[in-house]
XYZ file of C-alpha atoms in Angstrom:
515
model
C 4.516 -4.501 -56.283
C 6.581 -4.027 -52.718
C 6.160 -6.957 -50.701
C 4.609 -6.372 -47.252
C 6.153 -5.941 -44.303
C 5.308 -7.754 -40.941
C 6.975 -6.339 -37.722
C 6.426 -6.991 -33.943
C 5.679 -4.464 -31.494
C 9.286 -3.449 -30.995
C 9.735 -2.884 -35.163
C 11.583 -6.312 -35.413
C 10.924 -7.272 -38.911
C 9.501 -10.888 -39.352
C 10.635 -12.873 -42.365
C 8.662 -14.438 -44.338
C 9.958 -18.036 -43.391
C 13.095 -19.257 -41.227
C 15.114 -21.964 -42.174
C 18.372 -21.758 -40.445
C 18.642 -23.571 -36.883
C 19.979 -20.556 -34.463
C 19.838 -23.401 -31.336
C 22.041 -24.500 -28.655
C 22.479 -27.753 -27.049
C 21.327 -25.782 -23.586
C 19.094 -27.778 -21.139
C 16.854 -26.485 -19.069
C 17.496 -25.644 -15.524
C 20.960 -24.978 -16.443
C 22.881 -21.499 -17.016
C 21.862 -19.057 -18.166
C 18.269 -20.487 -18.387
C 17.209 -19.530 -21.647
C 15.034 -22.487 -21.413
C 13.491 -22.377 -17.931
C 15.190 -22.080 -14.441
C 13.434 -25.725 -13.360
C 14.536 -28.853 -15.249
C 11.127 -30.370 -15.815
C 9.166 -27.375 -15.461
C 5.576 -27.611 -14.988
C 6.016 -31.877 -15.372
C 7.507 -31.253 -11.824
C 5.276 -28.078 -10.352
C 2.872 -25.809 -12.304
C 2.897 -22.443 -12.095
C 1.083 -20.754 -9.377
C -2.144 -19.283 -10.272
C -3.003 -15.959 -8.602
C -5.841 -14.033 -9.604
C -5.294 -10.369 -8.458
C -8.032 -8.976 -5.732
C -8.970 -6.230 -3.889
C -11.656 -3.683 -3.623
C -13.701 -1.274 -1.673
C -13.307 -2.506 2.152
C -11.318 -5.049 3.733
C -14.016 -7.476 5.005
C -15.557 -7.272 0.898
C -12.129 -8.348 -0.251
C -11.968 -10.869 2.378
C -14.896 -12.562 0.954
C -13.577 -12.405 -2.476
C -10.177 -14.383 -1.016
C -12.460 -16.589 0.494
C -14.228 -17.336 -2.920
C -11.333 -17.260 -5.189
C -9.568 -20.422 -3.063
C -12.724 -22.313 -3.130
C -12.209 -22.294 -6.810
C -8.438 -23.199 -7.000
C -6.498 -20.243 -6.952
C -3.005 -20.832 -5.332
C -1.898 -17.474 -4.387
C -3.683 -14.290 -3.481
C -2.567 -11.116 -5.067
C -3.499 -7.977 -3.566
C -4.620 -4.588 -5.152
C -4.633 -1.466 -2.679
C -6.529 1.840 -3.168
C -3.913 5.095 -4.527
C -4.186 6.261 -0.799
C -2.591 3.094 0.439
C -0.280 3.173 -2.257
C 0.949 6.831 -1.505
C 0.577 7.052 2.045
C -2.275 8.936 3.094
C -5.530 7.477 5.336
C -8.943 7.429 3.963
C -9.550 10.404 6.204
C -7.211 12.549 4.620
C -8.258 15.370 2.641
C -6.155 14.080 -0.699
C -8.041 10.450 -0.593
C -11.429 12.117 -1.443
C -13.006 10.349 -4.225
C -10.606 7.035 -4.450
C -11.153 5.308 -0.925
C -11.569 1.354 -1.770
C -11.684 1.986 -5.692
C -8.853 0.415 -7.469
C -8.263 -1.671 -4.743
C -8.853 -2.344 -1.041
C -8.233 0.330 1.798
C -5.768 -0.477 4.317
C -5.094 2.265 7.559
C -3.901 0.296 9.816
C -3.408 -3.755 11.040
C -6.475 -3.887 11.896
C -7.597 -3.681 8.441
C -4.770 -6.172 7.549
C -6.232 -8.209 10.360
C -10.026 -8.246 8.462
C -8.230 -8.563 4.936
C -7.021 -12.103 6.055
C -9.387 -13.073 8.208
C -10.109 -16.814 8.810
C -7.010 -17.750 6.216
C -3.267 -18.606 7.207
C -0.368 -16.733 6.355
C 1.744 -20.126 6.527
C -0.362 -21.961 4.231
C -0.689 -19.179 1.394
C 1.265 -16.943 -0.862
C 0.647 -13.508 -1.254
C 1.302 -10.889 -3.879
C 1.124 -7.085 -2.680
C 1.172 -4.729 -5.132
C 2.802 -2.373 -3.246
C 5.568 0.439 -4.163
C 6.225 3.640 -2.101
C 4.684 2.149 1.555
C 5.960 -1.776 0.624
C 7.983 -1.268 3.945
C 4.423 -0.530 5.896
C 2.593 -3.180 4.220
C 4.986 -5.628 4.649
C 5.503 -4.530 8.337
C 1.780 -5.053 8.713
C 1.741 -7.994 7.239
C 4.358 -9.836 9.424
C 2.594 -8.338 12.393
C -0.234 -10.236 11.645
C 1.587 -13.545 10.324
C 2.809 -13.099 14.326
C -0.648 -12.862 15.740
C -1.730 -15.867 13.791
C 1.415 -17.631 15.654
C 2.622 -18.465 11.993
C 6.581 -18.791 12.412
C 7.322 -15.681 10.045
C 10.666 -17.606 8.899
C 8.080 -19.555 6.885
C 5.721 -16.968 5.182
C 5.964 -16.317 1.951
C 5.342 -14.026 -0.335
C 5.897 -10.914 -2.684
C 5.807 -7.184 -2.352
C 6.227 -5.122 -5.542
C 8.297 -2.473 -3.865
C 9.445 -1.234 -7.571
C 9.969 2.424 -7.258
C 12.092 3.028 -9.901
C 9.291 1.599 -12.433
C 7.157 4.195 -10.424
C 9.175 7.046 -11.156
C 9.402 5.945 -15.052
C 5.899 5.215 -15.789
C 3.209 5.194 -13.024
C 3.428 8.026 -11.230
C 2.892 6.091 -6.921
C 5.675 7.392 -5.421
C 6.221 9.801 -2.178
C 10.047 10.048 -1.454
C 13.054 10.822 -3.533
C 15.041 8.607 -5.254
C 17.827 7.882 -2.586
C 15.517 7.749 0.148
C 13.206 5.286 -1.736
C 16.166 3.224 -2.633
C 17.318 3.345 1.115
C 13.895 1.799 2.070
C 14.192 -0.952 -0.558
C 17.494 -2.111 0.671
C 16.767 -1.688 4.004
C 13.707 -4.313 3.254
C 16.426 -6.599 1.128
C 18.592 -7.040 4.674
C 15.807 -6.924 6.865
C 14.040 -10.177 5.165
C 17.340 -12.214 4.502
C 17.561 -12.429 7.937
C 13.860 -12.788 9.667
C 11.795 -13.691 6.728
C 14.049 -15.039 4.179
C 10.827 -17.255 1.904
C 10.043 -13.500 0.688
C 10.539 -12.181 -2.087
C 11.746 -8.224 -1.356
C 11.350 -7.039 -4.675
C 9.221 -7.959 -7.967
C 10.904 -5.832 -10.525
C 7.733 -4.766 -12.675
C 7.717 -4.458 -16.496
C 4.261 -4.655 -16.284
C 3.704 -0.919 -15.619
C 6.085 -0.191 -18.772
C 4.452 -1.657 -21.092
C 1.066 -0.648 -19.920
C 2.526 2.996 -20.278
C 2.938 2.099 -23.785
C 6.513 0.778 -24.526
C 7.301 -1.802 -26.513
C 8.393 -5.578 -25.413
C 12.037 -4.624 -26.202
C 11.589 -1.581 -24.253
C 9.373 -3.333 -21.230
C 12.365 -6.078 -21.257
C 15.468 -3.639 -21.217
C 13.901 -1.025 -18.743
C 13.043 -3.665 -16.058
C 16.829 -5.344 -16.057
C 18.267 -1.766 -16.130
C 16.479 -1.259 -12.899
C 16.965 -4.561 -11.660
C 20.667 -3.699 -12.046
C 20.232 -0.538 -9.877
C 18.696 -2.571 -7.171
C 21.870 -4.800 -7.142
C 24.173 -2.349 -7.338
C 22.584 -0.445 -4.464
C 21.938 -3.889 -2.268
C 25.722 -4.097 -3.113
C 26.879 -0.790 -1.610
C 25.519 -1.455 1.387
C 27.549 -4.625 1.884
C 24.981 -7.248 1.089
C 25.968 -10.620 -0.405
C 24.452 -10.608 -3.884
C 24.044 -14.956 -3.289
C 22.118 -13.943 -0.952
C 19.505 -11.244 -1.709
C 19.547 -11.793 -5.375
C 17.320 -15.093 -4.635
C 14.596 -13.125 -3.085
C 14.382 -10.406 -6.105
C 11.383 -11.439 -8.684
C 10.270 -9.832 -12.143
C 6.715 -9.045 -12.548
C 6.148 -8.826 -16.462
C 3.196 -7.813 -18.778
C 2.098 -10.667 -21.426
C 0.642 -8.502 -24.588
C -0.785 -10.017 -27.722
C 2.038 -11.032 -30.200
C 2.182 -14.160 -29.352
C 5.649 -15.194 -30.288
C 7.176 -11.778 -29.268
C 6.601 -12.458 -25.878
C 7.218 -16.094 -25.535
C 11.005 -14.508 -26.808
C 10.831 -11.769 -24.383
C 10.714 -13.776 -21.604
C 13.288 -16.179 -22.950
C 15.646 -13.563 -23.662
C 15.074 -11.952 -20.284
C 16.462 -15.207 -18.051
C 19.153 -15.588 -20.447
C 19.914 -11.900 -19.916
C 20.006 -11.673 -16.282
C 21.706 -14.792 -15.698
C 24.250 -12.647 -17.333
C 23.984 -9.862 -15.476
C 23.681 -11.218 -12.193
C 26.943 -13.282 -13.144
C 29.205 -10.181 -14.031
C 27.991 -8.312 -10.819
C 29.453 -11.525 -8.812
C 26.521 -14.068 -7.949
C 27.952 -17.930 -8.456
C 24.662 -19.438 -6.609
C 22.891 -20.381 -9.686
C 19.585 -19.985 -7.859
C 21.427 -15.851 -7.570
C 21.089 -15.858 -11.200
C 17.500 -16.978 -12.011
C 15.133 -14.716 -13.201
C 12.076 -16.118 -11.671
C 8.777 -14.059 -12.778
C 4.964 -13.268 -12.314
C 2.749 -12.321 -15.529
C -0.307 -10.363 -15.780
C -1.900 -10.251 -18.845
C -2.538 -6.980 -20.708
C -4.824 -4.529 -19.254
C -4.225 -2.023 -21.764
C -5.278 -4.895 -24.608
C -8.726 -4.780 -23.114
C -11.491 -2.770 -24.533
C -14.641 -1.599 -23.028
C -16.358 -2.189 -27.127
C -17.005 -6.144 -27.295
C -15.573 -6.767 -23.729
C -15.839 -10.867 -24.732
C -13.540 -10.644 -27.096
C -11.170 -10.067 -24.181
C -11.204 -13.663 -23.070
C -9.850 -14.573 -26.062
C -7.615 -12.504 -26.237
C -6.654 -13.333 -22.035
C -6.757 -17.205 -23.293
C -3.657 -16.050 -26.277
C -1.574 -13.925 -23.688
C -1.787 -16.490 -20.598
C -0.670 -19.132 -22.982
C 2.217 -17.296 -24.084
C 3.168 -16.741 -20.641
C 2.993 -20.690 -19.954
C 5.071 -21.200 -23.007
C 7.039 -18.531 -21.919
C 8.104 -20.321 -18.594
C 6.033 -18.428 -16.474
C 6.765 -19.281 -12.505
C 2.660 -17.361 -11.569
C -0.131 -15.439 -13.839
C -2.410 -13.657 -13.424
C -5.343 -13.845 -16.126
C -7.879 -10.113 -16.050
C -11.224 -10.765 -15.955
C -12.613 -10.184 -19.391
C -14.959 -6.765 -17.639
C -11.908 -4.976 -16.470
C -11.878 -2.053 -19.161
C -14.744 -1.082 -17.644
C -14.367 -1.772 -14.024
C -12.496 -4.138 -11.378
C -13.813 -7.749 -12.171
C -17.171 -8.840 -11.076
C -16.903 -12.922 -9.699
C -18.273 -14.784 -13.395
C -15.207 -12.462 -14.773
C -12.722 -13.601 -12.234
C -13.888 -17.345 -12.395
C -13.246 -17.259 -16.053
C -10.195 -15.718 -16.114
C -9.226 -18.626 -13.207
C -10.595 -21.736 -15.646
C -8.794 -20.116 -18.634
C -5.291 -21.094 -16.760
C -6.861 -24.103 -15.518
C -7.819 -25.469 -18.948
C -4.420 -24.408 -20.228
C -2.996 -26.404 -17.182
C -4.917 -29.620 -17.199
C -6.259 -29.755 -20.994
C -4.100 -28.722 -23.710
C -0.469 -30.860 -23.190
C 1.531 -27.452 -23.596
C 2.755 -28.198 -19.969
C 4.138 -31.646 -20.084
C 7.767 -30.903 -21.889
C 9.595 -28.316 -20.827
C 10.220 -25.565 -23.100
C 8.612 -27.145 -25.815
C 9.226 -24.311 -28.610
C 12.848 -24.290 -28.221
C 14.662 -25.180 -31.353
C 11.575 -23.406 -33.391
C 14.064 -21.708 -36.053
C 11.491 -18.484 -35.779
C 11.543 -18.792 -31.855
C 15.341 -18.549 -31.215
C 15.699 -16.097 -34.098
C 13.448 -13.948 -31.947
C 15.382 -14.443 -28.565
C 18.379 -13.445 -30.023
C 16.744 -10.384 -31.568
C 15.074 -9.270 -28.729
C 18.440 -9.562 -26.602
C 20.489 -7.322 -28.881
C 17.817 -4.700 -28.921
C 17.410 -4.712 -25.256
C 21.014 -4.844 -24.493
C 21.449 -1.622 -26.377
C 19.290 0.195 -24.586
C 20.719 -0.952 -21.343
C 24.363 -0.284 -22.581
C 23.208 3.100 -23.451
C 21.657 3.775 -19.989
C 24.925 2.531 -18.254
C 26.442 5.323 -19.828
C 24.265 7.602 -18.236
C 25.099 5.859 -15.139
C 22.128 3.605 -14.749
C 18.740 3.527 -14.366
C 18.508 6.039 -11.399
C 20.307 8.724 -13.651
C 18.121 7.756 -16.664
C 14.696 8.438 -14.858
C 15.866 11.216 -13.513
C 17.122 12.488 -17.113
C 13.556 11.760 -18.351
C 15.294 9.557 -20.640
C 13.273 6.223 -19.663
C 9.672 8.617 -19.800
C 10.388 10.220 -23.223
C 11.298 6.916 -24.957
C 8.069 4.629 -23.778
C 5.616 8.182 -24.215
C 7.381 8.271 -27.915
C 6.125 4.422 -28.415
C 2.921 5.063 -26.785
C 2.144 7.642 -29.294
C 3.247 6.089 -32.533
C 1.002 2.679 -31.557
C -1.852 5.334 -30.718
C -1.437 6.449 -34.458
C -1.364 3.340 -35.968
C -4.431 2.165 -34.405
C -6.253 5.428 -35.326
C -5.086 4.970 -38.848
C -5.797 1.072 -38.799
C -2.689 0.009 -39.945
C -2.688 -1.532 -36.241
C -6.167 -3.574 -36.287
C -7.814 -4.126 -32.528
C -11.164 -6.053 -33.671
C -14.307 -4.496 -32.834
C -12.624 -0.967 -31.918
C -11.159 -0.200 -35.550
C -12.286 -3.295 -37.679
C -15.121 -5.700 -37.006
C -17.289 -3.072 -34.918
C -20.760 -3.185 -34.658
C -23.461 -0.677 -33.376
C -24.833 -2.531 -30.217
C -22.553 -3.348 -27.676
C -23.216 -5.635 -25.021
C -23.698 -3.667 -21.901
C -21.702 -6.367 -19.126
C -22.604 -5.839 -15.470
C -20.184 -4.084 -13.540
C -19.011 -4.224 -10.135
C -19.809 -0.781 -8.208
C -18.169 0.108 -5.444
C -20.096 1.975 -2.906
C -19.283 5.840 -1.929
C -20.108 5.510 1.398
C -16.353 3.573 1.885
C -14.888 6.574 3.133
C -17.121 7.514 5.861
C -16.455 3.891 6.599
C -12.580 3.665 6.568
C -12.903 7.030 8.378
C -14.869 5.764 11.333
C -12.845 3.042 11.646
C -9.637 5.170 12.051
C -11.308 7.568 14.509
C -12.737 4.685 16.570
C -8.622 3.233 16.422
C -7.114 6.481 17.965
C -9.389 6.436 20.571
C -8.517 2.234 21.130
C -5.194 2.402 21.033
C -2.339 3.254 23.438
C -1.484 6.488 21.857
C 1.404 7.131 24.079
C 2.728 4.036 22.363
C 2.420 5.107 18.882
C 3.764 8.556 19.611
C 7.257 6.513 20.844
C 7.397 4.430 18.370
C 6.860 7.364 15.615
C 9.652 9.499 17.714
C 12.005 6.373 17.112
C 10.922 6.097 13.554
C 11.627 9.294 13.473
C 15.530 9.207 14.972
C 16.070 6.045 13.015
C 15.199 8.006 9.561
C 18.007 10.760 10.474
C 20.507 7.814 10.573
C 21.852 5.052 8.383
C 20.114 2.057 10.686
C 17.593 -0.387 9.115
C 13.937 1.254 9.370
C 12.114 -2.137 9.315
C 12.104 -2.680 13.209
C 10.877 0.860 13.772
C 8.109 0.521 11.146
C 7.014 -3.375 12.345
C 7.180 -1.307 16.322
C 4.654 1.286 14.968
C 2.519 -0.999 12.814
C 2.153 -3.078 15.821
C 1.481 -0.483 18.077
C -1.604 0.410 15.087
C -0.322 3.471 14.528
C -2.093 4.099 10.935
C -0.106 4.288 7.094
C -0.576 7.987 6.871
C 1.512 8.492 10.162
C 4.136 6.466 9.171
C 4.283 7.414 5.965
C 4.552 11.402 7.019
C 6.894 10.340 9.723
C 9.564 9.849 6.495
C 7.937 12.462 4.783
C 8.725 14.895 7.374
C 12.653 13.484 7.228
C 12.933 12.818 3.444
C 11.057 15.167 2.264
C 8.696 14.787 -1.192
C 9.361 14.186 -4.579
């Protein structure tokens, strides 16, 4: 009888047992970081915990904040509604039906201005998810920091402002491809100068692998476009020492446990490489520092308890993993965003990890594990082959646009689809260990009436506002696009003169055209 085969999500066989020690004498903190970038780790600093939040209107979501640092979180994390993420006002005709839904609705800074309300800029971190209008957001959010009197040299902070992950797998983007990239750079010299505590860029796996790729191919995509950032930040004359600090990762933690604990290994060792060959000799240039999210697509809407179990494995694999923030889902989010006893749950499970089970007081405390660095190396050779294959086709740019990135993650999307519909992948209590009865959790609704709201708001602005301002600052915006000079000032002029996201986002629409 054939023995049986055990492989990990990426078809890396597992042996039965290892017995050879695959090891180096490498310390932490030291290149290339294969062990952690700090040299205690979390004896020195734990990770930052930041539970992701946003829904339905700005002053609901500005409760949630409220609630979420009364129980310990460290950082707040942002979701924004798909109009805010492509551009258009709730009034628009093409935000009917998803105003304040899979995230909070922001027009203009006066909704940023009710998002933070009553908290400081320069005693937080926040997280935007943000792509295709990061440079609005951003601009917004900076206007505000200024309000507050917060000296924006010290705010800090991440915007996702990933578009080539957009273009791959998620499907938020407005621009082209060379106009998107322009804004991104622009955003890397812009910040290196006024607010140089934020980070300009979290490179996102995340959306990868919830497209259905594979850790190999979640780890390979996200340093291919991380090396088309560079490169383009390079071109236009920036010093990689520099802006390569302020560029973050933003990976997916998925159930193998072991997998991923070697994914992320493999991926500091990896760009510490990378970043090397391209010219950076600042070893804080050549750290891959990251943000997890657990995996949304591991949730199911049949048992939805067994998710916090299944949160508890991931998050710990991201801790062991050498995690620098996480984000843990609420155990109700495949079946809407997370109701409060979700989100306080998913907060204690990283606080009993923290302060409870010892995994946090050496640093990288499965190196040497003969199956763990077997794994690393694995994962690197596999990943380096795709990323040797797509700088032939002259990087990551060329290989979305090729459809080469799309067709190989939809190709691993399907074959785990088939595996779970013919068991040989088991998810308990969807395909094994099912039962009749679920338990029905409550769900958080979000009320229809939100655009009517958000759309009174906006009408009440235009009629507020100096609109001879705005229309200047647009017409600048507008001459600025038509050049090669940095669009930040123009955007943070508009934004402060509260002209809305929809006109500055078809401002560049009406110069760069659509995608």
């Amino acid at each position: 009888m054939e023995e049986k085969k055990f492989n990990t999500s990426s078809g890396i066989e597992i042996k039965p047992v290892y017995t050879e020690a695959v090891a180096t004498n490498e310390l932490p903190g030291t290149f290339p970081f294969t062990r952690g970038i700090q040299k205690d780790m979390y004896r020195g600093r734990l990770w930052t915990m930041r539970q992701y939040a946003g829904f339905s209107t700005a002053e609901e979501s500005n409760q949630r904040y409220h609630y979420l640092l009364k129980q310990g979180t460290m950082g707040l994390s942002v979701a924004f509604d798909l109009p805010t993420q492509i551009g258009y006002d709730s009034d628009h005709e093409m935000s009917d039906g998803e105003v304040g839904k899979v995230g909070v609705a922001i027009d203009s800074l006066k909704d940023m201005e009710t998002l933070f309300e009553g908290i400081e800029l320069e005693k937080i971190t926040t997280s935007m998810t943000i792509n295709a209008t990061a440079s609005v957001l951003l601009a917004m959010y900076i206007a505000l920091a200024k309000k507050q009197g917060a000296d924006i040299s010290k705010i800090s902070g991440t915007i996702q402002n990933d578009i080539l992950k957009e273009y791959a797998a998620r499907g938020t983007y407005i621009y082209p491809p060379k106009a998107s990239m322009r804004l991104i750079t622009d955003i890397f010299e812009y910040c290196s100068k006024e607010v140089p505590k934020w980070n300009t860029i979290s490179i996102s796996g995340y959306h990868i692998r919830e497209a259905g790729s594979t850790a190999v191919q979640e780890l390979a995509f996200t340093l291919a476009n991380g090396k088309a950032y560079l490169n383009a930040a390079l071109e236009k004359g920036l010093d990689i020492n520099i802006f390569a600090k302020r560029l973050s990762f933003f990976f997916n933690c998925h159930n193998n446990f072991f997998e991923e604990i070697a994914k992320f290994r493999a991926a500091r060792r990896m760009w510490a490489k990378i970043t090397k060959e391209l010219g950076a000799t600042d070893e804080k240039a050549q750290m891959l520092r990251f943000h997890t999210q657990t995996g949304g697509s591991t949730l199911t809407a049949q048992q939805p308890m067994n998710n916090i179990v299944r949160v508890t494995n991931q998050a710990m694999a991201a801790v062991l993993g050498g995690t620098q923030s996480l984000h843990t889902n609420g155990f109700d989010e495949a079946l809407s965003l997370p109701t409060e006893a979700a989100a306080k749950i998913a907060l204690r499970t990283q606080q009993v990890i923290a302060f409870e089970s010892g995994v946090t007081e050496t640093a990288d405390p499965l190196a040497g594990s003969y199956f763990v660095e077997a794994l690393t190396n694995e994962i690197e050779v596999a990943a380096q082959l795709y990323i040797d294959k797509i700088d032939i086709m002259g990087g990551a740019v060329s290989a979305i646009e090729n459809g080469y990135m799309q067709n190989e993650i939809a190709a691993s999307a399907y074959a785990y689809q088939v595996a779970v519909e013919e068991g040989s992948q088991v998810i308990v209590g969807v395909n094994k260990f099912t039962q009749e009865k679920e338990g029905i959790t409550d769900t958080l609704q979000i009320d229809e009436s939100i655009r009517t709201i958000q759309s009174d708001k906006i009408k009440c602005l235009k009629t507020e506002r100096d609109n001879e301002a705005v229309n200047a600052a647009l017409l600048r915006l507008t001459e600025a696009a038509k050049t090669n000079e940095n669009l930040m000032p123009y955007i943070l002029t508009a934004v402060e003169a509260y002209a809305t996201l929809g006109e500055i986002a078809d401002v560049l629409r009406n110069v760069f055209g659509e995608y």
